[in-house]
């Protein structure tokens, strides 16, 4: 089955840029979606189809692809961005969804 | 506004079943697909399966294939996820979410299912 790999944790100072990665074989051929989840809350979609944002998500959140890695970039990081971030794709061969293991973003 | 409201927390004994509901409002339920995802405490999101509401077609993760049934009631705009033969490892928060083979743009608030003897 398809596997997505995310680093367990990333730390960044306020005002800096956080780059969260999501690796998978030939991920470039798939649409990658990113979710933010704060403790005790349901996930929130922050980037879909690699680089699009829902209207309510700030422009500070952006997505990109390169080779076998997708990246969620958060610029001007704020304390409120501290959360777990999950990447997700649809595995068309099995017709099912796959989530990465999640990255905990800590704002120092 | 678009909303998914799930049923309340459940406490179940091992070997029994649980059925979680997810009532949709604010969008055309019959044109949608509904996904079910669970998350054990401190663990990753785990995809369970989905249903195409209009056709009733379903697909499940292999891990849950023999124990899960996802259904829908179009008259009440409600999706259901039933998990049988419960064991302690099924203790988790269960989420419904709207989406097809792409991103999930709306999520329910989650339902805590606790399996304990």
Coordinates of N, CA and C in Angstrom, one line a residue:
Chain A
X1 N 0.8 -1.2 0.0 CA 0.0 0.0 0.0 C 0.9 1.3 0.0
X2 N 0.3 2.4 -0.4 CA 1.1 3.6 -0.6 C 1.4 4.2 0.8
X3 N 2.6 4.7 1.0 CA 3.1 5.2 2.2 C 3.5 6.7 2.1
X4 N 3.1 7.5 3.0 CA 3.5 8.9 3.1 C 4.4 9.1 4.4
X5 N 5.5 9.7 4.2 CA 6.4 9.9 5.3 C 6.6 11.4 5.7
X6 N 6.4 11.7 7.0 CA 6.5 13.0 7.5 C 7.5 13.0 8.7
X7 N 8.3 14.0 8.9 CA 9.1 14.1 10.1 C 8.2 14.3 11.3
X8 N 8.6 13.7 12.4 CA 7.7 13.7 13.6 C 7.5 15.2 14.1
X9 N 8.6 16.0 14.0 CA 8.5 17.3 14.6 C 9.3 18.3 13.9
X10 N 8.9 19.5 13.9 CA 9.6 20.7 13.4 C 9.4 21.8 14.4
X11 N 10.5 22.5 14.7 CA 10.5 23.7 15.6 C 10.9 24.9 14.8
X12 N 10.2 26.0 15.1 CA 10.6 27.3 14.4 C 10.3 28.4 15.4
X13 N 11.0 29.5 15.3 CA 10.8 30.7 16.1 C 9.7 31.5 15.5
X14 N 8.9 32.3 16.3 CA 7.9 33.2 15.7 C 8.5 34.1 14.7
X15 N 7.7 34.3 13.6 CA 8.2 35.2 12.5 C 9.1 34.5 11.5
X16 N 9.5 33.3 11.8 CA 10.3 32.6 10.8 C 9.4 31.8 9.9
X17 N 10.1 31.0 9.0 CA 9.4 30.2 8.0 C 9.5 28.7 8.4
X18 N 8.4 28.0 8.4 CA 8.4 26.6 8.7 C 8.1 25.8 7.4
X19 N 8.9 24.8 7.1 CA 8.7 24.0 5.9 C 8.5 22.5 6.4
X20 N 7.3 22.0 6.2 CA 7.0 20.7 6.6 C 6.9 19.8 5.3
X21 N 7.6 18.7 5.4 CA 7.7 17.8 4.2 C 6.9 16.6 4.3
X22 N 6.5 16.0 3.1 CA 5.7 14.8 3.0 C 6.3 14.0 1.8
X23 N 6.9 12.9 2.1 CA 7.5 12.1 1.1 C 6.7 10.9 0.7
X24 N 6.7 10.6 -0.6 CA 6.1 9.4 -1.1 C 6.5 9.1 -2.5
X25 N 6.5 7.8 -2.9 CA 7.0 7.4 -4.2 C 6.1 8.1 -5.3
X26 N 6.8 8.8 -6.2 CA 6.0 9.4 -7.3 C 4.9 10.3 -6.8
X27 N 5.1 11.0 -5.7 CA 4.1 11.8 -5.1 C 3.7 13.0 -6.0
X28 N 4.7 13.3 -6.9 CA 4.4 14.3 -7.9 C 3.2 14.0 -8.8
X29 N 2.9 12.8 -9.0 CA 1.8 12.4 -9.8 C 0.5 12.3 -9.0
X30 N 0.5 12.8 -7.8 CA -0.7 12.8 -7.0 C -1.0 14.1 -6.5
X31 N -2.3 14.4 -6.2 CA -2.7 15.6 -5.5 C -2.5 15.5 -4.0
X32 N -1.8 16.4 -3.5 CA -1.5 16.4 -2.0 C -2.3 17.4 -1.3
X33 N -2.9 17.0 -0.2 CA -3.7 17.9 0.7 C -3.1 17.9 2.1
X34 N -3.2 19.1 2.7 CA -2.7 19.3 4.0 C -3.7 19.7 5.0
X35 N -3.6 19.1 6.2 CA -4.6 19.5 7.3 C -3.8 19.9 8.5
X36 N -4.4 20.9 9.2 CA -3.9 21.3 10.5 C -4.8 20.8 11.6
X37 N -4.3 20.2 12.6 CA -5.1 19.7 13.7 C -4.5 20.2 15.1
X38 N -5.3 21.0 15.8 CA -5.0 21.4 17.1 C -5.5 20.5 18.1
X39 N -4.9 20.4 19.3 CA -5.4 19.5 20.4 C -6.9 19.6 20.6
X40 N -7.5 18.4 20.6 CA -8.9 18.3 20.9 C -9.9 18.8 19.8
X41 N -9.3 19.1 18.7 CA -10.1 19.6 17.6 C -10.1 18.7 16.3
X42 N -11.1 18.8 15.5 CA -11.0 18.1 14.2 C -10.0 18.7 13.3
X43 N -9.5 18.0 12.3 CA -8.6 18.5 11.3 C -9.3 19.6 10.5
X44 N -8.4 20.6 10.1 CA -8.9 21.7 9.2 C -8.0 21.6 7.9
X45 N -8.7 21.7 6.8 CA -8.0 21.7 5.5 C -7.3 23.1 5.3
X46 N -6.0 23.0 5.1 CA -5.3 24.3 4.9 C -4.7 24.5 3.5
X47 N -4.4 23.3 2.8 CA -4.0 23.4 1.4 C -4.6 22.1 0.7
X48 N -5.1 22.3 -0.5 CA -5.6 21.2 -1.3 C -5.0 21.2 -2.7
X49 N -5.1 20.1 -3.3 CA -4.5 20.0 -4.7 C -3.1 20.6 -4.8
X50 N -2.3 20.2 -3.9 CA -0.9 20.6 -3.9 C -0.6 22.1 -3.4
X51 N -1.4 23.0 -3.9 CA -1.0 24.4 -3.7 C -2.2 25.4 -3.5
X52 N -3.4 24.9 -3.6 CA -4.6 25.8 -3.5 C -4.9 25.9 -2.0
X53 N -5.5 27.1 -1.6 CA -5.9 27.3 -0.3 C -7.4 27.6 -0.2
X54 N -8.1 27.0 0.8 CA -9.5 27.4 1.1 C -9.5 28.9 1.4
X55 N -10.6 29.6 1.1 CA -10.7 31.0 1.1 C -10.4 31.6 2.5
X56 N -10.7 30.8 3.6 CA -10.5 31.3 4.9 C -9.1 31.1 5.5
X57 N -8.2 30.4 4.7 CA -6.9 30.1 5.2 C -5.9 31.3 4.7
X58 N -5.1 31.8 5.7 CA -4.2 32.9 5.3 C -3.2 32.6 4.2
X59 N -2.8 33.6 3.5 CA -1.8 33.4 2.4 C -0.5 32.9 3.0
X60 N -0.3 33.0 4.3 CA 1.0 32.5 4.9 C 1.2 31.0 4.6
X61 N 0.1 30.3 4.3 CA 0.1 28.9 4.1 C 0.2 28.6 2.6
X62 N 1.2 27.8 2.2 CA 1.3 27.5 0.8 C 1.9 26.1 0.6
X63 N 1.6 25.5 -0.5 CA 2.1 24.1 -0.8 C 2.8 24.1 -2.1
X64 N 3.7 23.1 -2.2 CA 4.5 22.9 -3.4 C 4.9 21.4 -3.5
X65 N 5.4 21.1 -4.7 CA 5.9 19.7 -5.0 C 7.3 19.8 -5.6
X66 N 8.1 18.8 -5.3 CA 9.4 18.7 -5.9 C 9.9 17.3 -5.8
X67 N 10.0 16.6 -7.0 CA 10.5 15.2 -7.0 C 9.5 14.3 -6.2
X68 N 10.0 13.6 -5.2 CA 9.2 12.7 -4.4 C 8.8 13.4 -3.1
X69 N 8.8 14.7 -3.0 CA 8.4 15.4 -1.8 C 7.5 16.5 -2.0
X70 N 6.4 16.6 -1.2 CA 5.5 17.7 -1.2 C 5.9 18.5 0.1
X71 N 5.7 19.8 0.0 CA 6.1 20.7 1.1 C 5.0 21.7 1.5
X72 N 4.7 21.8 2.7 CA 3.8 22.8 3.2 C 4.7 23.9 3.9
X73 N 4.6 25.1 3.4 CA 5.4 26.2 3.9 C 4.5 27.2 4.6
X74 N 4.9 27.5 5.8 CA 4.2 28.5 6.6 C 5.1 29.7 6.9
X75 N 4.8 30.8 6.3 CA 5.7 32.0 6.5 C 5.2 32.8 7.7
X76 N 6.1 33.6 8.2 CA 5.7 34.5 9.4 C 4.9 33.7 10.4
X77 N 5.5 32.6 10.9 CA 4.9 31.7 11.8 C 4.5 32.4 13.1
X78 N 3.3 32.1 13.5 CA 2.7 32.7 14.8 C 2.5 31.5 15.8
X79 N 2.3 31.9 17.0 CA 2.1 31.0 18.1 C 0.9 30.1 17.8
X80 N -0.1 30.7 17.2 CA -1.4 30.0 16.9 C -1.2 29.0 15.8
X81 N -0.1 28.9 15.1 CA 0.1 27.9 14.1 C 0.6 26.6 14.7
X82 N 0.9 26.6 16.0 CA 1.4 25.4 16.7 C 0.3 24.3 16.6
X83 N 0.6 23.2 16.0 CA -0.4 22.1 15.8 C 0.3 21.0 15.1
X84 N -0.5 19.9 14.9 CA -0.1 18.8 14.1 C -0.5 19.0 12.7
X85 N 0.3 18.7 11.7 CA 0.0 18.8 10.3 C 0.1 17.5 9.6
X86 N -0.9 17.1 8.9 CA -1.0 15.9 8.2 C -1.1 16.1 6.7
X87 N -0.3 15.3 5.9 CA -0.5 15.3 4.5 C -1.4 14.1 4.1
X88 N -2.0 14.2 3.0 CA -3.0 13.2 2.5 C -3.0 13.1 1.0
X89 N -3.1 11.9 0.5 CA -3.3 11.7 -1.0 C -4.4 10.7 -1.1
X90 N -4.9 10.6 -2.4 CA -5.8 9.5 -2.8 C -5.0 8.5 -3.6
X91 N -4.9 7.2 -3.1 CA -4.3 6.2 -3.8 C -5.3 5.6 -4.9
X92 N -5.1 6.0 -6.1 CA -6.1 5.7 -7.1 C -6.1 4.2 -7.4
X93 N -4.9 3.5 -7.2 CA -4.8 2.1 -7.5 C -5.7 1.3 -6.6
X94 N -5.7 1.7 -5.3 CA -6.6 1.0 -4.3 C -7.9 1.7 -4.0
X95 N -8.0 2.9 -4.6 CA -9.3 3.7 -4.4 C -9.5 3.9 -2.9
X96 N -8.4 4.4 -2.2 CA -8.6 4.8 -0.8 C -7.6 5.9 -0.5
X97 N -7.9 6.5 0.7 CA -7.1 7.6 1.1 C -5.9 7.2 2.0
X98 N -4.8 7.9 1.9 CA -3.7 7.7 2.7 C -3.2 8.9 3.4
X99 N -3.0 8.8 4.7 CA -2.5 10.0 5.5 C -1.1 9.7 5.9
X100 N -0.3 10.8 6.0 CA 1.0 10.7 6.5 C 0.9 10.6 8.1
X101 N 2.1 10.3 8.7 CA 2.1 10.2 10.1 C 1.9 11.5 10.9
X102 N 2.0 12.6 10.2 CA 1.8 13.9 10.9 C 3.1 14.5 11.4
X103 N 3.2 15.8 11.4 CA 4.4 16.5 12.0 C 3.8 17.5 13.0
X104 N 4.5 17.5 14.2 CA 4.1 18.4 15.2 C 4.9 19.7 15.0
X105 N 4.3 20.8 14.8 CA 5.0 22.0 14.6 C 5.0 22.7 16.0
X106 N 6.2 23.0 16.5 CA 6.3 23.7 17.7 C 6.9 25.1 17.4
X107 N 6.2 26.1 18.0 CA 6.7 27.5 17.9 C 7.4 27.9 19.1
X108 N 8.7 28.1 19.0 CA 9.6 28.3 20.2 C 9.3 29.6 20.9
Chain B
X1 N -24.9 27.4 6.9 CA -23.5 27.1 6.6 C -23.4 25.6 6.6
X2 N -22.4 25.1 5.9 CA -22.1 23.7 5.9 C -21.7 23.2 7.2
X3 N -22.3 22.0 7.6 CA -22.1 21.5 8.9 C -22.2 20.0 8.9
X4 N -21.4 19.3 9.7 CA -21.5 17.9 9.9 C -21.6 17.7 11.4
X5 N -22.7 17.2 11.9 CA -22.8 17.0 13.4 C -22.9 15.5 13.7
X6 N -22.0 15.0 14.5 CA -21.9 13.6 14.8 C -22.6 13.3 16.2
X7 N -22.9 12.0 16.3 CA -23.6 11.6 17.6 C -22.6 11.6 18.7
X8 N -23.1 11.4 19.9 CA -22.3 11.6 21.1 C -21.4 10.4 21.5
X9 N -20.6 10.6 22.5 CA -19.6 9.6 22.9 C -20.3 8.3 23.3
X10 N -19.6 7.2 23.0 CA -20.1 5.8 23.3 C -19.0 5.1 24.1
X11 N -19.6 4.3 25.0 CA -18.7 3.3 25.8 C -19.3 1.9 25.5
X12 N -18.4 1.1 25.0 CA -18.8 -0.3 24.5 C -18.0 -1.3 25.1
X13 N -18.5 -2.5 25.3 CA -17.8 -3.7 25.8 C -17.1 -4.4 24.6
X14 N -16.0 -5.0 24.8 CA -15.3 -5.8 23.8 C -16.3 -6.8 23.2
X15 N -16.2 -6.9 21.8 CA -17.0 -7.9 21.1 C -18.4 -7.4 20.7
X16 N -18.7 -6.2 21.1 CA -20.0 -5.6 20.7 C -19.8 -4.7 19.5
X17 N -20.8 -4.0 19.1 CA -20.7 -3.1 17.9 C -21.1 -1.6 18.3
X18 N -20.6 -0.7 17.5 CA -21.0 0.7 17.7 C -21.4 1.3 16.3
X19 N -22.4 2.2 16.4 CA -22.9 2.8 15.2 C -22.8 4.3 15.4
X20 N -22.0 5.0 14.7 CA -21.8 6.5 14.8 C -22.6 7.2 13.6
X21 N -23.3 8.2 14.0 CA -24.0 8.9 12.9 C -23.4 10.3 12.6
X22 N -23.7 10.8 11.4 CA -23.1 12.1 11.0 C -24.2 12.8 10.1
X23 N -24.8 13.8 10.7 CA -25.9 14.5 10.0 C -25.3 15.7 9.3
X24 N -25.6 15.8 8.0 CA -25.2 16.9 7.2 C -26.2 17.9 7.0
X25 N -25.7 19.2 6.8 CA -26.6 20.3 6.5 C -25.8 21.4 5.8
X26 N -26.6 22.2 5.0 CA -25.9 23.3 4.3 C -25.3 23.0 3.0
X27 N -25.4 21.7 2.5 CA -25.0 21.4 1.2 C -25.8 20.2 0.7
X28 N -25.6 19.9 -0.6 CA -26.4 18.8 -1.2 C -25.8 17.5 -0.9
X29 N -26.4 16.9 0.1 CA -25.9 15.6 0.6 C -25.9 14.5 -0.5
X30 N -26.9 14.5 -1.3 CA -27.0 13.4 -2.3 C -25.9 13.5 -3.3
X31 N -25.3 14.6 -3.5 CA -24.3 14.8 -4.5 C -22.9 14.6 -3.9
X32 N -22.8 14.2 -2.7 CA -21.5 14.2 -2.0 C -21.0 12.7 -1.8
X33 N -19.8 12.7 -1.3 CA -19.2 11.5 -0.7 C -18.8 11.8 0.7
X34 N -18.9 10.8 1.5 CA -18.6 10.9 3.0 C -17.5 9.9 3.3
X35 N -16.5 10.4 4.0 CA -15.4 9.6 4.5 C -15.5 9.4 6.0
X36 N -14.9 8.4 6.5 CA -14.7 8.1 7.9 C -13.3 7.9 8.2
X37 N -12.8 8.6 9.2 CA -11.4 8.6 9.7 C -11.4 8.5 11.2
X38 N -10.5 7.7 11.7 CA -10.4 7.7 13.2 C -9.0 8.0 13.7
X39 N -8.9 8.4 15.0 CA -7.6 8.8 15.5 C -7.6 8.3 17.0
X40 N -6.7 7.4 17.3 CA -6.5 7.0 18.6 C -5.7 8.1 19.3
X41 N -5.8 8.1 20.6 CA -5.2 9.2 21.4 C -3.7 9.3 21.1
X42 N -3.2 10.4 20.7 CA -1.8 10.7 20.4 C -1.3 10.0 19.1
X43 N -2.2 9.4 18.3 CA -1.8 8.7 17.1 C -2.2 9.5 15.8
X44 N -1.8 8.9 14.7 CA -2.1 9.5 13.4 C -3.6 9.4 13.0
X45 N -4.0 10.1 12.0 CA -5.3 9.9 11.4 C -5.2 8.6 10.6
X46 N -6.3 7.9 10.7 CA -6.4 6.5 10.0 C -7.7 6.5 9.2
X47 N -7.6 6.3 7.9 CA -8.7 6.2 7.1 C -9.4 4.9 7.2
X48 N -10.8 5.0 7.3 CA -11.6 3.8 7.5 C -12.3 3.4 6.2
X49 N -12.9 4.3 5.6 CA -13.7 4.0 4.4 C -14.5 5.2 3.9
X50 N -15.3 5.0 2.8 CA -16.1 6.1 2.3 C -17.3 5.5 1.6
X51 N -18.3 6.4 1.4 CA -19.5 6.1 0.7 C -19.9 7.2 -0.3
X52 N -20.2 6.8 -1.5 CA -20.7 7.8 -2.4 C -22.2 7.9 -2.2
X53 N -22.7 9.0 -1.7 CA -24.0 9.0 -1.1 C -25.1 8.7 -2.2
X54 N -25.0 9.2 -3.4 CA -26.0 9.0 -4.4 C -26.2 7.6 -4.8
X55 N -25.1 6.9 -5.0 CA -25.1 5.5 -5.5 C -25.1 4.5 -4.3
X56 N -24.6 4.9 -3.2 CA -24.4 4.0 -2.0 C -23.2 3.1 -2.1
X57 N -22.4 3.3 -3.2 CA -21.2 2.5 -3.3 C -20.2 2.9 -2.2
X58 N -19.5 1.8 -1.7 CA -18.6 2.0 -0.6 C -17.3 1.4 -0.9
X59 N -16.2 1.8 -0.2 CA -14.9 1.1 -0.2 C -14.3 1.3 1.2
X60 N -13.7 0.2 1.6 CA -13.1 0.2 3.0 C -11.6 -0.1 3.0
X61 N -10.9 0.5 4.0 CA -9.5 0.1 4.2 C -9.5 -1.4 4.5
X62 N -8.5 -2.1 4.0 CA -8.4 -3.5 4.1 C -8.4 -3.9 5.6
X63 N -7.8 -3.1 6.5 CA -7.8 -3.4 7.9 C -9.1 -3.6 8.5
X64 N -10.1 -2.8 8.0 CA -11.5 -2.8 8.6 C -12.5 -3.6 7.7
X65 N -12.1 -4.1 6.6 CA -12.9 -4.7 5.6 C -14.0 -5.6 6.2
X66 N -13.6 -6.4 7.2 CA -14.6 -7.5 7.6 C -15.4 -7.0 8.8
X67 N -15.1 -5.8 9.3 CA -15.8 -5.3 10.5 C -16.6 -4.0 10.4
X68 N -16.5 -3.3 9.3 CA -17.1 -2.0 9.2 C -18.1 -2.0 8.1
X69 N -19.2 -1.2 8.3 CA -20.2 -1.0 7.3 C -20.6 0.5 7.4
X70 N -20.5 1.1 6.2 CA -20.8 2.5 6.1 C -22.1 2.6 5.3
X71 N -23.1 3.3 5.8 CA -24.4 3.5 5.1 C -24.8 4.9 5.1
X72 N -25.9 5.2 4.5 CA -26.5 6.6 4.5 C -28.0 6.5 4.4
X73 N -28.6 7.6 4.9 CA -30.0 7.7 4.8 C -30.2 9.1 4.1
X74 N -30.6 9.1 2.9 CA -30.7 10.3 2.2 C -31.9 11.1 2.6
X75 N -32.9 10.5 3.2 CA -34.1 11.2 3.7 C -33.8 12.2 4.9
X76 N -32.7 11.8 5.6 CA -32.3 12.6 6.8 C -30.9 13.2 6.6
X77 N -30.3 13.0 5.4 CA -29.0 13.5 5.2 C -28.0 13.1 6.3
X78 N -28.0 11.8 6.5 CA -27.2 11.3 7.6 C -26.4 10.1 7.1
X79 N -25.1 10.1 7.4 CA -24.2 9.0 7.1 C -23.9 8.2 8.4
X80 N -23.7 6.9 8.3 CA -23.5 6.1 9.5 C -22.2 5.2 9.3
X81 N -21.5 5.0 10.4 CA -20.4 4.1 10.3 C -20.6 3.1 11.5
X82 N -20.7 1.8 11.2 CA -20.9 0.8 12.2 C -19.6 -0.1 12.2
X83 N -19.1 -0.3 13.4 CA -17.9 -1.1 13.6 C -18.2 -2.2 14.5
X84 N -18.0 -3.5 14.1 CA -18.4 -4.6 14.9 C -17.1 -5.3 15.6
X85 N -17.4 -6.3 16.4 CA -16.3 -7.0 17.1 C -15.3 -6.1 17.7
X86 N -15.8 -5.2 18.4 CA -14.9 -4.1 19.0 C -13.9 -4.7 19.9
X87 N -12.7 -4.1 19.9 CA -11.6 -4.5 20.8 C -11.0 -3.2 21.4
X88 N -10.2 -3.3 22.4 CA -9.7 -2.1 23.1 C -8.9 -1.2 22.1
X89 N -8.3 -1.8 21.1 CA -7.5 -1.0 20.1 C -8.4 -0.1 19.3
X90 N -9.8 -0.3 19.3 CA -10.7 0.5 18.6 C -11.0 1.8 19.3
X91 N -10.6 1.9 20.5 CA -10.8 3.1 21.3 C -10.2 4.3 20.6
X92 N -11.0 5.3 20.1 CA -10.5 6.4 19.3 C -11.6 7.4 19.1
X93 N -11.2 8.5 18.6 CA -12.2 9.5 18.1 C -12.4 9.2 16.6
X94 N -13.7 9.1 16.3 CA -14.1 8.8 14.9 C -14.7 10.1 14.3
X95 N -14.2 10.4 13.1 CA -14.6 11.6 12.4 C -15.3 11.2 11.1
X96 N -16.3 12.0 10.7 CA -16.8 11.9 9.3 C -16.3 13.2 8.7
X97 N -16.2 13.1 7.3 CA -15.7 14.3 6.6 C -16.3 14.2 5.2
X98 N -16.5 15.4 4.6 CA -17.1 15.4 3.3 C -15.9 15.5 2.3
X99 N -16.0 14.6 1.2 CA -15.0 14.7 0.2 C -15.1 13.4 -0.7
X100 N -14.6 13.5 -1.9 CA -14.5 12.4 -2.8 C -13.1 11.9 -2.8
X101 N -12.5 11.8 -4.0 CA -11.1 11.3 -4.1 C -10.1 12.5 -3.9
X102 N -10.6 13.5 -3.3 CA -9.7 14.7 -3.1 C -9.6 15.1 -1.7
X103 N -9.6 16.4 -1.4 CA -9.5 16.9 -0.1 C -10.8 16.8 0.7
X104 N -10.7 16.8 2.0 CA -11.9 16.8 2.8 C -12.1 18.2 3.4
X105 N -13.1 18.8 2.9 CA -13.2 20.3 3.3 C -14.0 20.5 4.5
X106 N -14.9 19.6 4.9 CA -15.7 19.8 6.1 C -15.6 18.5 7.0
X107 N -15.4 18.7 8.2 CA -15.3 17.6 9.2 C -16.3 17.7 10.3
X108 N -16.8 16.5 10.7 CA -17.6 16.5 11.9 C -16.7 16.8 13.2
X109 N -17.4 17.0 14.3 CA -16.7 17.3 15.5 C -16.0 16.2 16.2
X110 N -16.3 15.0 15.7 CA -15.6 13.8 16.2 C -16.5 13.1 17.3
X111 N -16.4 11.8 17.4 CA -17.2 11.0 18.3 C -16.2 10.1 19.0
X112 N -16.1 10.2 20.3 CA -15.2 9.3 21.1 C -15.9 8.0 21.4
X113 N -15.2 6.9 20.9 CA -15.7 5.6 21.2 C -14.7 4.9 22.1
X114 N -15.1 4.5 23.3 CA -14.3 3.9 24.2 C -14.7 2.4 24.4
X115 N -13.8 1.5 24.2 CA -14.0 0.1 24.3 C -13.4 -0.4 25.6
X116 N -14.2 -0.8 26.5 CA -13.6 -1.2 27.8 C -14.6 -2.2 28.5
X117 N -13.9 -3.2 29.1 CA -14.7 -4.2 29.8 C -15.1 -3.7 31.2

